[in-house]
mmCIF file of C-alpha atoms in Angstrom:
data_model
loop_
_atom_site.group_PDB
_atom_site.id
_atom_site.type_symbol
_atom_site.label_atom_id
_atom_site.label_comp_id
_atom_site.label_asym_id
_atom_site.label_seq_id
_atom_site.Cartn_x
_atom_site.Cartn_y
_atom_site.Cartn_z
ATOM 1 C CA MET O 1 106.730 89.716 111.836
ATOM 2 C CA ALA O 2 104.412 92.714 111.486
ATOM 3 C CA ASP O 3 102.145 93.052 108.460
ATOM 4 C CA TYR O 4 103.765 96.419 107.632
ATOM 5 C CA ASP O 5 106.845 98.394 108.493
ATOM 6 C CA VAL O 6 104.797 101.602 108.670
ATOM 7 C CA ALA O 7 101.081 102.316 109.058
ATOM 8 C CA ILE O 8 99.938 105.882 108.381
ATOM 9 C CA ILE O 9 96.508 106.815 109.721
ATOM 10 C CA GLY O 10 94.773 109.608 107.836
ATOM 11 C CA GLY O 11 94.989 110.842 104.249
ATOM 12 C CA GLY O 12 95.228 114.583 104.866
ATOM 13 C CA ALA O 13 98.287 116.770 104.323
ATOM 14 C CA ALA O 14 100.422 114.923 106.893
ATOM 15 C CA GLY O 15 99.423 111.406 105.876
ATOM 16 C CA LEU O 16 99.837 112.044 102.159
ATOM 17 C CA THR O 17 103.148 113.849 102.603
ATOM 18 C CA LEU O 18 104.583 111.062 104.764
ATOM 19 C CA THR O 19 103.393 108.439 102.281
ATOM 20 C CA HIS O 20 105.132 110.365 99.508
ATOM 21 C CA GLN O 21 108.313 110.792 101.561
ATOM 22 C CA LEU O 22 108.521 107.032 102.144
ATOM 23 C CA ARG O 23 108.238 106.179 98.452
ATOM 24 C CA GLY O 24 111.459 104.413 97.514
ATOM 25 C CA VAL O 25 112.848 104.416 101.071
ATOM 26 C CA ASN O 26 114.592 101.186 102.060
ATOM 27 C CA ASP O 27 115.354 99.880 105.504
ATOM 28 C CA ARG O 28 118.950 99.269 106.585
ATOM 29 C CA ARG O 29 118.882 95.862 104.895
ATOM 30 C CA GLY O 30 118.052 97.483 101.581
ATOM 31 C CA ARG O 31 114.469 96.196 101.533
ATOM 32 C CA PRO O 32 111.697 98.620 100.485
ATOM 33 C CA LEU O 33 109.498 99.627 103.390
ATOM 34 C CA ARG O 34 106.048 98.067 103.434
ATOM 35 C CA VAL O 35 103.604 100.935 104.025
ATOM 36 C CA ALA O 36 99.870 101.009 104.749
ATOM 37 C CA LEU O 37 97.947 104.260 104.193
ATOM 38 C CA VAL O 38 94.887 103.757 106.384
ATOM 39 C CA GLU O 39 91.989 106.192 105.999
ATOM 40 C CA PRO O 40 88.204 106.157 106.239
ATOM 41 C CA PRO O 41 86.248 104.918 103.217
ATOM 42 C CA PRO O 42 84.434 107.627 101.219
ATOM 43 C CA GLY O 43 81.629 109.062 103.313
ATOM 44 C CA PRO O 44 81.016 111.365 106.260
ATOM 45 C CA HIS O 45 84.526 110.877 107.649
ATOM 46 C CA THR O 46 86.226 111.913 104.388
ATOM 47 C CA PRO O 47 87.739 115.400 104.669
ATOM 48 C CA PRO O 48 86.475 117.927 102.100
ATOM 49 C CA PRO O 49 88.829 119.234 99.390
ATOM 50 C CA ARG O 50 91.116 122.004 100.656
ATOM 51 C CA THR O 51 93.734 124.416 99.419
ATOM 52 C CA TRP O 52 97.085 124.347 101.185
ATOM 53 C CA CYS O 53 99.166 127.510 101.073
ATOM 54 C CA PHE O 54 102.787 127.921 102.138
ATOM 55 C CA TRP O 55 105.955 129.747 101.171
ATOM 56 C CA GLU O 56 109.380 128.476 100.212
ATOM 57 C CA PRO O 57 112.073 129.275 97.627
ATOM 58 C CA ASP O 58 111.213 128.389 94.053
ATOM 59 C CA GLY O 59 111.983 124.890 92.855
ATOM 60 C CA GLY O 60 110.207 122.986 95.634
ATOM 61 C CA PRO O 61 109.173 119.323 95.408
ATOM 62 C CA TRP O 62 105.505 120.155 94.768
ATOM 63 C CA ASP O 63 106.043 122.887 92.162
ATOM 64 C CA HIS O 64 104.739 120.736 89.307
ATOM 65 C CA LEU O 65 101.374 120.493 91.104
ATOM 66 C CA LEU O 66 100.897 124.136 92.115
ATOM 67 C CA ALA O 67 97.551 125.750 91.374
ATOM 68 C CA ALA O 68 99.174 129.192 91.587
ATOM 69 C CA ARG O 69 102.226 131.057 92.903
ATOM 70 C CA TRP O 70 102.932 134.684 93.775
ATOM 71 C CA ARG O 71 106.236 136.528 94.148
ATOM 72 C CA ASP O 72 104.681 139.846 95.169
ATOM 73 C CA LEU O 73 102.579 140.159 98.319
ATOM 74 C CA SER O 74 100.797 142.998 100.051
ATOM 75 C CA VAL O 75 99.245 143.729 103.425
ATOM 76 C CA VAL O 76 96.480 146.316 103.768
ATOM 77 C CA GLY O 77 96.220 148.119 107.091
ATOM 78 C CA PRO O 78 92.943 148.983 108.815
ATOM 79 C CA ASP O 79 93.309 152.545 107.470
ATOM 80 C CA GLY O 80 93.658 151.282 103.896
ATOM 81 C CA ALA O 81 97.431 151.853 103.703
ATOM 82 C CA VAL O 82 99.028 149.244 101.449
ATOM 83 C CA HIS O 83 102.381 147.711 102.389
ATOM 84 C CA ASP O 84 103.780 145.659 99.543
ATOM 85 C CA SER O 85 107.110 144.139 98.616
ATOM 86 C CA PRO O 86 108.548 141.057 96.949
ATOM 87 C CA ALA O 87 108.437 137.942 99.109
ATOM 88 C CA ALA O 88 112.031 137.075 98.099
ATOM 89 C CA PRO O 89 113.665 134.736 98.747
ATOM 90 C CA TYR O 90 110.279 133.085 99.066
ATOM 91 C CA VAL O 91 107.421 132.368 96.700
ATOM 92 C CA TYR O 92 103.912 132.080 98.122
ATOM 93 C CA LYS O 93 102.356 128.882 96.755
ATOM 94 C CA MET O 94 98.960 127.199 96.570
ATOM 95 C CA LEU O 95 98.281 123.478 96.289
ATOM 96 C CA ARG O 96 94.906 121.828 95.900
ATOM 97 C CA SER O 97 94.497 118.814 98.171
ATOM 98 C CA ALA O 98 92.824 116.840 95.374
ATOM 99 C CA ASP O 99 95.900 117.271 93.143
ATOM 100 C CA VAL O 100 98.276 116.144 95.911
ATOM 101 C CA ASP O 101 96.011 113.201 96.725
ATOM 102 C CA ALA O 102 95.870 112.017 93.109
ATOM 103 C CA HIS O 103 99.627 112.388 92.620
ATOM 104 C CA VAL O 104 100.581 110.554 95.820
ATOM 105 C CA ARG O 105 98.259 107.656 95.077
ATOM 106 C CA ALA O 106 99.357 107.345 91.449
ATOM 107 C CA SER O 107 103.047 107.324 92.385
ATOM 108 C CA ALA O 108 102.783 105.255 95.574
ATOM 109 C CA GLY O 109 104.150 102.073 94.043
ATOM 110 C CA GLU O 110 103.600 98.423 94.839
ATOM 111 C CA HIS O 111 104.952 98.614 98.377
ATOM 112 C CA VAL O 112 102.147 100.944 99.567
ATOM 113 C CA ASP O 113 98.721 99.498 100.376
ATOM 114 C CA GLN O 114 95.835 101.959 100.459
ATOM 115 C CA LEU O 115 93.353 100.580 102.995
ATOM 116 C CA PRO O 116 89.813 101.994 103.403
ATOM 117 C CA VAL O 117 89.494 101.442 107.156
ATOM 118 C CA LEU O 118 87.835 103.632 109.779
ATOM 119 C CA VAL O 119 90.286 103.216 112.659
ATOM 120 C CA THR O 120 88.697 102.627 116.043
ATOM 121 C CA GLU O 121 91.708 101.600 118.134
ATOM 122 C CA VAL O 122 95.501 101.722 118.125
ATOM 123 C CA VAL O 123 97.273 99.450 120.619
ATOM 124 C CA ASP O 124 100.937 100.072 121.351
ATOM 125 C CA GLY O 125 103.342 97.186 121.876
ATOM 126 C CA VAL O 126 106.966 96.257 122.409
ATOM 127 C CA GLU O 127 107.630 94.689 118.985
ATOM 128 C CA HIS O 128 104.809 96.253 116.969
ATOM 129 C CA ALA O 129 101.548 98.182 117.262
ATOM 130 C CA VAL O 130 98.071 96.976 116.338
ATOM 131 C CA VAL O 131 95.599 99.069 114.328
ATOM 132 C CA ARG O 132 91.949 98.013 114.493
ATOM 133 C CA GLY O 133 88.977 99.387 112.603
ATOM 134 C CA THR O 134 86.058 98.691 110.332
ATOM 135 C CA CYS O 135 85.844 98.658 106.554
ATOM 136 C CA PRO O 136 83.033 98.199 104.025
ATOM 137 C CA GLY O 137 81.752 94.635 103.680
ATOM 138 C CA GLY O 138 83.773 91.599 104.624
ATOM 139 C CA PRO O 139 83.085 88.901 107.194
ATOM 140 C CA GLY O 140 82.619 89.698 110.828
ATOM 141 C CA GLY O 141 80.841 92.973 110.257
ATOM 142 C CA GLY O 142 83.776 94.490 108.371
ATOM 143 C CA GLU O 143 86.306 94.409 111.197
ATOM 144 C CA ARG O 144 89.945 94.809 110.165
ATOM 145 C CA GLU O 145 93.165 94.432 112.127
ATOM 146 C CA LEU O 146 96.734 94.998 111.019
ATOM 147 C CA THR O 147 100.099 95.215 112.711
ATOM 148 C CA ALA O 148 102.955 97.594 111.974
ATOM 149 C CA SER O 149 106.416 98.179 113.333
ATOM 150 C CA TRP O 150 105.655 101.897 113.487
ATOM 151 C CA VAL O 151 102.338 103.764 113.423
ATOM 152 C CA PHE O 152 101.961 107.450 112.525
ATOM 153 C CA ASP O 153 98.580 108.900 113.463
ATOM 154 C CA SER O 154 97.522 112.245 111.968
ATOM 155 C CA ARG O 155 94.059 112.346 113.545
ATOM 156 C CA PRO O 156 93.359 115.065 116.136
ATOM 157 C CA PRO O 157 94.258 113.724 119.604
ATOM 158 C CA ARG O 158 91.402 113.140 122.033
ATOM 159 C CA PRO O 159 91.285 114.981 124.301
ATOM 160 C CA ALA O 160 93.056 117.874 122.615
ATOM 161 C CA PRO O 161 96.025 119.320 124.509
ATOM 162 C CA ARG O 162 95.078 122.478 126.382
ATOM 163 C CA GLY O 163 97.440 125.325 126.962
ATOM 164 C CA ARG O 164 97.019 128.586 128.774
ATOM 165 C CA THR O 165 95.794 130.275 125.590
ATOM 166 C CA HIS O 166 93.623 128.538 123.031
ATOM 167 C CA LEU O 167 92.427 130.494 120.011
ATOM 168 C CA LEU O 168 91.023 129.313 116.714
ATOM 169 C CA GLN O 169 91.900 130.418 113.227
ATOM 170 C CA HIS O 170 88.525 129.988 111.591
ATOM 171 C CA PHE O 171 87.664 130.928 108.038
ATOM 172 C CA ARG O 172 85.505 130.554 104.983
ATOM 173 C CA GLY O 173 86.633 131.214 101.436
ATOM 174 C CA TRP O 174 84.940 131.656 98.099
ATOM 175 C CA PHE O 175 86.413 130.809 94.741
ATOM 176 C CA VAL O 176 84.951 133.657 92.738
ATOM 177 C CA ARG O 177 84.692 134.550 89.064
ATOM 178 C CA THR O 178 84.091 138.117 87.861
ATOM 179 C CA PRO O 179 82.647 139.222 84.509
ATOM 180 C CA ASP O 180 85.608 141.560 83.879
ATOM 181 C CA ASP O 181 89.283 141.616 84.799
ATOM 182 C CA ALA O 182 89.555 142.360 88.522
ATOM 183 C CA PHE O 183 92.734 140.657 89.792
ATOM 184 C CA ASP O 184 96.482 140.761 89.218
ATOM 185 C CA PRO O 185 97.617 137.116 88.982
ATOM 186 C CA ALA O 186 101.194 138.101 89.861
ATOM 187 C CA SER O 187 100.334 139.620 93.243
ATOM 188 C CA ALA O 188 98.389 138.333 96.262
ATOM 189 C CA VAL O 189 96.890 140.138 99.242
ATOM 190 C CA LEU O 190 98.211 138.233 102.234
ATOM 191 C CA MET O 191 96.285 140.166 104.872
ATOM 192 C CA ASP O 192 93.630 142.866 104.475
ATOM 193 C CA LEU O 193 92.795 144.310 107.896
ATOM 194 C CA ARG O 194 89.954 146.618 106.836
ATOM 195 C CA PRO O 195 87.009 144.360 107.872
ATOM 196 C CA PRO O 196 85.301 145.232 111.194
ATOM 197 C CA GLN O 197 87.377 143.910 114.083
ATOM 198 C CA PRO O 198 86.242 141.686 116.978
ATOM 199 C CA ALA O 199 86.750 142.836 120.573
ATOM 200 C CA ASN O 200 89.682 140.433 120.975
ATOM 201 C CA GLY O 201 91.753 138.774 118.290
ATOM 202 C CA VAL O 202 91.755 139.935 114.684
ATOM 203 C CA ALA O 203 89.705 139.689 111.494
ATOM 204 C CA PHE O 204 91.049 139.997 107.984
ATOM 205 C CA GLY O 205 90.474 139.049 104.387
ATOM 206 C CA TYR O 206 92.898 137.885 101.770
ATOM 207 C CA VAL O 207 92.868 137.550 98.006
ATOM 208 C CA LEU O 208 94.767 134.873 96.071
ATOM 209 C CA PRO O 209 94.276 135.508 92.322
ATOM 210 C CA LEU O 210 94.225 132.545 89.970
ATOM 211 C CA SER O 211 93.648 134.566 86.790
ATOM 212 C CA PRO O 212 92.548 138.132 85.936
ATOM 213 C CA ARG O 213 88.939 137.046 86.568
ATOM 214 C CA GLU O 214 89.286 134.299 89.192
ATOM 215 C CA ALA O 215 90.504 134.280 92.785
ATOM 216 C CA LEU O 216 90.167 132.681 96.175
ATOM 217 C CA VAL O 217 88.701 135.370 98.451
ATOM 218 C CA GLU O 218 88.726 134.397 102.108
ATOM 219 C CA TYR O 219 87.498 135.838 105.396
ATOM 220 C CA THR O 220 89.432 134.785 108.505
ATOM 221 C CA GLU O 221 89.325 135.467 112.240
ATOM 222 C CA PHE O 222 91.640 134.620 115.106
ATOM 223 C CA GLY O 223 89.361 134.227 118.117
ATOM 224 C CA ARG O 224 87.892 131.931 120.713
ATOM 225 C CA GLU O 225 84.824 130.768 118.784
ATOM 226 C CA ALA O 226 84.053 129.998 115.161
ATOM 227 C CA LEU O 227 81.207 131.690 113.302
ATOM 228 C CA THR O 228 78.190 130.079 111.714
ATOM 229 C CA THR O 229 78.172 129.571 107.962
ATOM 230 C CA PRO O 230 75.606 132.375 107.436
ATOM 231 C CA GLU O 231 77.849 134.726 109.438
ATOM 232 C CA TYR O 232 80.832 133.854 107.243
ATOM 233 C CA GLU O 233 78.690 134.389 104.147
ATOM 234 C CA ARG O 234 77.696 137.873 105.270
ATOM 235 C CA ALA O 235 81.320 138.698 106.088
ATOM 236 C CA LEU O 236 82.420 137.526 102.637
ATOM 237 C CA GLU O 237 79.695 139.524 100.923
ATOM 238 C CA ASP O 238 80.821 142.621 102.816
ATOM 239 C CA TYR O 239 84.471 141.953 102.006
ATOM 240 C CA CYS O 240 83.781 141.498 98.293
ATOM 241 C CA GLY O 241 81.970 144.822 98.442
ATOM 242 C CA LEU O 242 84.982 146.371 100.155
ATOM 243 C CA LEU O 243 87.133 145.069 97.288
ATOM 244 C CA GLY O 244 84.762 146.695 94.790
ATOM 245 C CA LEU O 245 84.007 143.397 93.077
ATOM 246 C CA GLY O 246 80.265 143.907 92.734
ATOM 247 C CA ASP O 247 78.380 140.786 91.737
ATOM 248 C CA VAL O 248 80.597 137.704 91.663
ATOM 249 C CA GLU O 249 79.931 134.117 90.712
ATOM 250 C CA VAL O 250 80.902 131.762 93.546
ATOM 251 C CA THR O 251 82.183 128.571 91.929
ATOM 252 C CA ALA O 252 83.250 126.747 95.102
ATOM 253 C CA ALA O 253 83.722 127.341 98.833
ATOM 254 C CA GLU O 254 85.916 126.025 101.635
ATOM 255 C CA GLN O 255 85.669 126.403 105.384
ATOM 256 C CA GLY O 256 87.794 125.294 108.306
ATOM 257 C CA VAL O 257 89.122 125.724 111.825
ATOM 258 C CA ILE O 258 92.785 125.500 112.860
ATOM 259 C CA PRO O 259 93.973 125.522 116.494
ATOM 260 C CA MET O 260 96.237 128.377 117.598
ATOM 261 C CA THR O 261 97.452 127.458 121.056
ATOM 262 C CA ASP O 262 100.487 127.402 123.325
ATOM 263 C CA ALA O 263 99.596 123.841 124.332
ATOM 264 C CA ARG O 264 102.369 121.290 123.898
ATOM 265 C CA PHE O 265 101.697 118.700 121.221
ATOM 266 C CA ARG O 266 103.779 115.604 121.899
ATOM 267 C CA PRO O 267 104.662 113.622 118.757
ATOM 268 C CA ARG O 268 105.431 110.478 120.731
ATOM 269 C CA ALA O 269 102.290 108.628 121.799
ATOM 270 C CA GLY O 270 103.925 105.304 122.712
ATOM 271 C CA ARG O 271 106.841 103.021 121.979
ATOM 272 C CA ARG O 272 105.656 102.354 118.445
ATOM 273 C CA VAL O 273 103.007 105.036 117.950
ATOM 274 C CA PHE O 274 103.607 108.652 116.938
ATOM 275 C CA ARG O 275 101.566 111.682 115.938
ATOM 276 C CA VAL O 276 102.262 113.772 112.839
ATOM 277 C CA GLY O 277 100.832 116.945 111.344
ATOM 278 C CA THR O 278 98.788 119.229 113.563
ATOM 279 C CA ALA O 279 98.442 116.338 116.032
ATOM 280 C CA GLY O 280 102.241 116.203 116.297
ATOM 281 C CA GLY O 281 102.876 119.930 116.636
ATOM 282 C CA ALA O 282 103.504 120.789 112.968
ATOM 283 C CA THR O 283 101.132 123.783 112.997
ATOM 284 C CA ARG O 284 102.825 127.103 113.741
ATOM 285 C CA PRO O 285 100.765 128.555 116.615
ATOM 286 C CA SER O 286 101.000 132.196 115.518
ATOM 287 C CA THR O 287 99.853 131.610 111.938
ATOM 288 C CA GLY O 288 97.979 128.320 111.667
ATOM 289 C CA TYR O 289 100.190 127.356 108.717
ATOM 290 C CA THR O 290 101.016 123.654 108.746
ATOM 291 C CA PHE O 291 102.196 122.481 105.335
ATOM 292 C CA SER O 292 105.845 123.566 105.643
ATOM 293 C CA GLY O 293 106.091 122.076 109.129
ATOM 294 C CA VAL O 294 104.628 118.813 107.865
ATOM 295 C CA ARG O 295 107.225 118.645 105.115
ATOM 296 C CA ARG O 296 110.119 119.078 107.562
ATOM 297 C CA GLN O 297 108.606 116.673 110.071
ATOM 298 C CA THR O 298 107.936 113.865 107.578
ATOM 299 C CA ALA O 299 111.350 114.271 105.921
ATOM 300 C CA ALA O 300 112.968 113.681 109.322
ATOM 301 C CA VAL O 301 110.856 110.532 109.793
ATOM 302 C CA ALA O 302 111.911 109.197 106.379
ATOM 303 C CA ARG O 303 115.601 109.807 107.156
ATOM 304 C CA ALA O 304 115.326 108.016 110.504
ATOM 305 C CA LEU O 305 113.644 104.978 108.960
ATOM 306 C CA ALA O 306 116.275 104.779 106.217
ATOM 307 C CA GLN O 307 119.020 104.874 108.861
ATOM 308 C CA GLY O 308 117.387 102.314 111.139
ATOM 309 C CA ARG O 309 116.731 104.785 113.953
ATOM 310 C CA ALA O 310 113.551 105.223 116.000
ATOM 311 C CA PRO O 311 111.491 107.539 113.734
ATOM 312 C CA VAL O 312 110.336 110.044 116.350
ATOM 313 C CA PRO O 313 108.779 113.006 114.480
ATOM 314 C CA PRO O 314 110.363 116.283 115.588
ATOM 315 C CA VAL O 315 108.298 119.337 116.465
ATOM 316 C CA PRO O 316 109.433 121.429 113.476
ATOM 317 C CA HIS O 317 109.520 124.791 115.292
ATOM 318 C CA ARG O 318 112.259 126.262 117.464
ATOM 319 C CA ARG O 319 111.528 126.658 121.152
ATOM 320 C CA ARG O 320 112.130 130.404 121.107
ATOM 321 C CA HIS O 321 109.650 130.790 118.250
ATOM 322 C CA LEU O 322 107.030 128.817 120.162
ATOM 323 C CA ALA O 323 107.684 131.038 123.202
ATOM 324 C CA MET O 324 107.274 134.174 121.072
ATOM 325 C CA ASP O 325 104.086 132.764 119.577
ATOM 326 C CA ALA O 326 102.698 132.093 123.061
ATOM 327 C CA VAL O 327 103.284 135.728 124.018
ATOM 328 C CA MET O 328 101.607 136.995 120.851
ATOM 329 C CA LEU O 329 98.568 134.743 121.287
ATOM 330 C CA ARG O 330 98.220 135.773 124.934
ATOM 331 C CA ALA O 331 98.468 139.457 124.049
ATOM 332 C CA LEU O 332 95.720 139.054 121.440
ATOM 333 C CA ASP O 333 93.473 136.995 123.694
ATOM 334 C CA THR O 334 93.722 139.399 126.638
ATOM 335 C CA GLY O 335 93.191 142.445 124.444
ATOM 336 C CA ARG O 336 96.528 143.973 125.455
ATOM 337 C CA VAL O 337 97.190 144.498 121.766
ATOM 338 C CA ARG O 338 94.720 145.265 119.021
ATOM 339 C CA GLY O 339 95.197 142.631 116.365
ATOM 340 C CA ALA O 340 94.747 144.852 113.318
ATOM 341 C CA GLU O 341 97.197 147.481 114.577
ATOM 342 C CA PHE O 342 99.677 144.804 115.675
ATOM 343 C CA PHE O 343 99.884 143.108 112.282
ATOM 344 C CA ALA O 344 99.732 146.340 110.291
ATOM 345 C CA GLY O 345 102.653 147.727 112.280
ATOM 346 C CA LEU O 346 104.643 144.527 111.914
ATOM 347 C CA PHE O 347 104.317 144.423 108.132
ATOM 348 C CA ALA O 348 104.709 148.191 107.676
ATOM 349 C CA ALA O 349 108.060 148.259 109.477
ATOM 350 C CA ASN O 350 109.582 145.049 108.069
ATOM 351 C CA ARG O 351 110.223 143.613 104.662
ATOM 352 C CA LEU O 352 107.692 140.886 103.868
ATOM 353 C CA GLY O 353 110.432 138.366 103.139
ATOM 354 C CA ASP O 354 111.892 138.919 106.622
ATOM 355 C CA VAL O 355 108.511 138.423 108.295
ATOM 356 C CA LEU O 356 107.913 135.241 106.296
ATOM 357 C CA ALA O 357 111.363 133.968 107.294
ATOM 358 C CA PHE O 358 110.455 134.426 110.958
ATOM 359 C CA LEU O 359 107.050 132.808 110.552
ATOM 360 C CA ASP O 360 108.644 129.775 108.884
ATOM 361 C CA GLY O 361 111.453 129.455 111.418
ATOM 362 C CA GLY O 362 114.271 130.570 109.137
ATOM 363 C CA SER O 363 115.163 133.883 110.793
ATOM 364 C CA ARG O 364 118.079 134.752 113.080
ATOM 365 C CA LEU O 365 117.734 136.073 116.614
ATOM 366 C CA PRO O 366 119.133 139.610 115.963
ATOM 367 C CA ARG O 367 116.618 140.142 113.164
ATOM 368 C CA GLU O 368 113.829 138.792 115.373
ATOM 369 C CA LEU O 369 114.717 141.202 118.188
ATOM 370 C CA ALA O 370 114.718 144.114 115.749
ATOM 371 C CA MET O 371 111.351 142.946 114.445
ATOM 372 C CA GLY O 372 110.007 142.858 117.989
ATOM 373 C CA LEU O 373 110.661 146.589 118.308
ATOM 374 C CA SER O 374 108.080 147.196 115.577
ATOM 375 C CA THR O 375 105.334 145.687 117.756
ATOM 376 C CA PRO O 376 103.676 147.356 120.803
ATOM 377 C CA VAL O 377 106.726 146.999 123.059
ATOM 378 C CA ALA O 378 105.093 147.832 126.392
ATOM 379 C CA ALA O 379 102.152 145.471 125.900
ATOM 380 C CA MET O 380 104.325 142.652 124.592
ATOM 381 C CA SER O 381 106.853 143.097 127.423
ATOM 382 C CA LEU O 382 104.079 142.981 130.020
ATOM 383 C CA THR O 383 102.702 139.825 128.409
ATOM 384 C CA SER O 384 106.181 138.263 128.344
ATOM 385 C CA LEU O 385 106.530 138.848 132.086
ATOM 386 C CA ASP O 386 103.039 137.476 132.614
ATOM 387 C CA GLN O 387 103.940 134.320 130.670
ATOM 388 C CA ALA O 388 107.203 133.891 132.566
ATOM 389 C CA TRP O 389 105.424 134.208 135.934
ATOM 390 C CA TYR O 390 102.780 131.729 134.825
ATOM 391 C CA ALA O 391 105.489 129.249 133.788
ATOM 392 C CA LEU O 392 107.318 129.642 137.108
ATOM 393 C CA ARG O 393 104.113 129.081 139.055
ATOM 394 C CA GLY O 394 103.479 125.948 137.011
ATOM 395 C CA VAL O 395 106.951 124.585 137.785
ATOM 396 C CA GLY O 396 106.456 125.335 141.479
ATOM 397 C CA ALA O 397 103.047 123.663 141.549
ATOM 398 C CA ARG O 398 104.432 120.529 139.882
ATOM 399 C CA SER O 399 107.305 120.388 142.369
ATOM 400 C CA LEU O 400 104.922 120.643 145.328
ATOM 401 C CA SER O 401 102.626 117.982 143.889
ATOM 402 C CA ARG O 402 105.547 115.544 143.730
ATOM 403 C CA GLY O 403 106.451 116.187 147.348
ATOM 404 C CA PRO O 404 109.910 115.817 148.851
ATOM 405 C CA GLY O 405 112.397 113.432 147.285
ATOM 406 C CA PRO O 406 113.448 110.173 148.939
ATOM 407 C CA ALA O 407 115.470 110.557 152.144
ATOM 408 C CA ARG O 408 119.146 109.781 151.851
ATOM 409 C CA ARG O 409 120.630 107.018 153.928
ATOM 410 C CA ARG O 410 123.588 108.005 156.046
#
């Protein structure tokens, strides 16, 4: 018998959400699942505190932990034109990772073990998988080994999957405080396209107010390479100047990189081993948003375990949306479309709630086709043909590499 029913590797958004989803879940015999949350001990491998933003209708499962929420959103075009509207039926929400972490741990219950182990190896098996790693102290140099019926690994896969297009959403944000009222806490700037633009990709700022005098102000780029911290700092200083904030007090900062790629992330890594979160394809390629995908993915895992089925995490995005995302990323990367004009046109011609529905996978095909007409049609059509030809060439190359099938006996 395995030590645990489920081992979850990593205490980020995916690991914490899955741990929370499994609270109170029983197996088909009615026995509570035995869960291990395995993550590195405090130190260099501990992820820094983050804010997680997402949109959903009001009344979500994390609402009691929200740092802020906004019903009204705006997008500012490169010419300064403001496009604003309610986000209905959605509310844009912010969670602090530290609040989620504390809540999940406090409510985990007696059937969840929180193990400070730096995982070095996961070995798949027929009846169970083995997780090996090191932990502080203990005999044998701190080695630790545990077995689990199912293992869910949220760490980035090595090597990372490579697609035809691989961009990065890279960013740095400041939590700022101003001496006077400068923000409207009821309204957030989702995308401000006035910063200087890179040759390929797009650069933008956004403003998430927490109070009349406090906000998260962030500078973001979609591109092939991240900036240095001093480069982000200069960009943020310039953006705060563009906002007319003058001198601000920076109370905290966050920085990160999120993959934006048409590579295929495969949630199944073995018979008993799966990937979740960004590693399992939960990140939406066109936006870098992950939290909503993680919620859908981990809920499906919890349902499967409760029903006694193999808990294969689904990729929480429709195939047609992934195909559309691949075209958009390719068009940005090749320079066929100018990022600032592309996004400004998209938000100017469509209600923000409709765009958010598409970006979260809740839109219908007729609305998506109508939305596509508000983008640079010629450039996007050319890129679609380019992607289709690339896919056909890939299928042909794979067929040739396999060679002819076995000869039939007569």
